[in-house]
Structures are given as structure tokens and as C-alpha cells.
Amino acid sequence: MAQPDDLEVRVAALETEVRQLADRVRHSEQDAAAARVLAGGADRDVAEIRGEIRDFRQATTSSFNATREDLNDLRSQMQQGFSETQQGFTEMRGKLDATAAGQQQIVNLLNTLIAQGGQQNDQ
């Protein structure tokens, strides 16, 4: 059997060790509580960032759709402008062709008159 002095020393050592373990458990509980608070904050931050990314993606998609619509409108307007310009060139070409035909008739008439004038001088 253990001696009473030895027993008191051992009990004192055990009590000291139990106090130290209790302190460590208390610190661990405090650390765990702090970790839970930090994890909750991180979870809220992640949810907020997800929301911001979702909003950014929607804004970007809307911007791209608006740009696409603007480009389609611009293409349509340019095609209409080119069509009107082509129509104007075709109209001008017709007028120039008619003018050239009229001038050719004048040249033919002048040549006929010149030829007739030369024949009258010969007679």
C-alpha cells in the first residue's frame, strides 16, 4: 500500500493536472466558439460574394444582349442605307444613259445636217 505522504503528493499532482486539463478544455471551448463565429461570418461572406457574382453575370449578359441588339439595328440601318444608295446609283445610271442616248441623237442629226450641207454646196 502507498504511503500517506506519497498519496497526498500524487493527489496534489492529479489535482494540478485536472486543473490544467480543465483550463485547456475551457480554452478549447472558447476556441471552438470563436471558430464557429468565424465560420458563420465566412458563410455570410461567401453567400454575399455569390450574390454579387450572380448580379454581375446578369448585368454582363444584359449588356451583351443590348450590344447585340444595337449591332443588329445598326446592320439593318446600314443595309437599308446601302440599298437606298444602290437605288440612287441605278437611277442616276438610267438618267446618264438617257442623256447619252439623247446626245448621240444630237450628234447623228448634226452629222446628217453637215452631210446635207456639204451636198448642197456641191450642187
PDB file of C-alpha atoms in Angstrom, residues 4-57:
ATOM      1  CA  PRO A   4       0.029   8.681   3.065  1.00  0.00           C
ATOM      2  CA  ASP A   5       2.659  11.308   2.158  1.00  0.00           C
ATOM      3  CA  ASP A   6       3.089   9.684  -1.211  1.00  0.00           C
ATOM      4  CA  LEU A   7      -0.680   9.606  -1.652  1.00  0.00           C
ATOM      5  CA  GLU A   8      -1.034  13.294  -0.873  1.00  0.00           C
ATOM      6  CA  VAL A   9       1.656  14.175  -3.406  1.00  0.00           C
ATOM      7  CA  ARG A  10       0.009  12.046  -6.036  1.00  0.00           C
ATOM      8  CA  VAL A  11      -3.450  13.527  -5.310  1.00  0.00           C
ATOM      9  CA  ALA A  12      -1.971  17.047  -5.417  1.00  0.00           C
ATOM     10  CA  ALA A  13      -0.305  16.236  -8.742  1.00  0.00           C
ATOM     11  CA  LEU A  14      -3.582  14.821 -10.082  1.00  0.00           C
ATOM     12  CA  GLU A  15      -5.496  17.894  -8.887  1.00  0.00           C
ATOM     13  CA  THR A  16      -2.963  20.146 -10.637  1.00  0.00           C
ATOM     14  CA  GLU A  17      -3.207  18.091 -13.801  1.00  0.00           C
ATOM     15  CA  VAL A  18      -7.053  18.152 -13.643  1.00  0.00           C
ATOM     16  CA  ARG A  19      -6.946  21.968 -13.252  1.00  0.00           C
ATOM     17  CA  GLN A  20      -4.607  22.239 -16.216  1.00  0.00           C
ATOM     18  CA  LEU A  21      -6.852  19.937 -18.267  1.00  0.00           C
ATOM     19  CA  ALA A  22      -9.910  21.950 -17.213  1.00  0.00           C
ATOM     20  CA  ASP A  23      -8.130  25.152 -18.326  1.00  0.00           C
ATOM     21  CA  ARG A  24      -7.224  23.519 -21.650  1.00  0.00           C
ATOM     22  CA  VAL A  25     -10.817  22.346 -22.128  1.00  0.00           C
ATOM     23  CA  ARG A  26     -12.098  25.857 -21.334  1.00  0.00           C
ATOM     24  CA  HIS A  27      -9.633  27.357 -23.850  1.00  0.00           C
ATOM     25  CA  SER A  28     -10.624  24.722 -26.417  1.00  0.00           C
ATOM     26  CA  GLU A  29     -14.295  25.561 -25.881  1.00  0.00           C
ATOM     27  CA  GLN A  30     -13.532  29.255 -26.342  1.00  0.00           C
ATOM     28  CA  ASP A  31     -11.505  28.499 -29.486  1.00  0.00           C
ATOM     29  CA  ALA A  32     -14.345  26.331 -30.837  1.00  0.00           C
ATOM     30  CA  ALA A  33     -16.877  29.120 -30.149  1.00  0.00           C
ATOM     31  CA  ALA A  34     -14.619  31.643 -31.915  1.00  0.00           C
ATOM     32  CA  ALA A  35     -14.198  29.229 -34.845  1.00  0.00           C
ATOM     33  CA  ARG A  36     -17.986  28.888 -35.113  1.00  0.00           C
ATOM     34  CA  VAL A  37     -18.346  32.692 -35.186  1.00  0.00           C
ATOM     35  CA  LEU A  38     -15.660  32.956 -37.878  1.00  0.00           C
ATOM     36  CA  ALA A  39     -17.231  30.153 -39.899  1.00  0.00           C
ATOM     37  CA  GLY A  40     -20.614  31.885 -39.723  1.00  0.00           C
ATOM     38  CA  GLY A  41     -19.015  35.118 -40.946  1.00  0.00           C
ATOM     39  CA  ALA A  42     -17.235  33.303 -43.745  1.00  0.00           C
ATOM     40  CA  ASP A  43     -20.502  31.630 -44.739  1.00  0.00           C
ATOM     41  CA  ARG A  44     -22.235  35.039 -44.924  1.00  0.00           C
ATOM     42  CA  ASP A  45     -19.294  36.450 -46.920  1.00  0.00           C
ATOM     43  CA  VAL A  46     -19.447  33.565 -49.406  1.00  0.00           C
ATOM     44  CA  ALA A  47     -23.206  34.000 -49.806  1.00  0.00           C
ATOM     45  CA  GLU A  48     -22.713  37.742 -50.382  1.00  0.00           C
ATOM     46  CA  ILE A  49     -19.965  37.164 -52.960  1.00  0.00           C
ATOM     47  CA  ARG A  50     -22.136  34.567 -54.733  1.00  0.00           C
ATOM     48  CA  GLY A  51     -24.925  37.135 -54.909  1.00  0.00           C
ATOM     49  CA  GLU A  52     -22.542  39.763 -56.293  1.00  0.00           C
ATOM     50  CA  ILE A  53     -21.202  37.327 -58.893  1.00  0.00           C
ATOM     51  CA  ARG A  54     -24.764  36.387 -59.894  1.00  0.00           C
ATOM     52  CA  ASP A  55     -25.694  40.087 -60.209  1.00  0.00           C
ATOM     53  CA  PHE A  56     -22.520  40.784 -62.209  1.00  0.00           C
ATOM     54  CA  ARG A  57     -23.238  37.850 -64.533  1.00  0.00           C
TER      55      ARG A  57
END
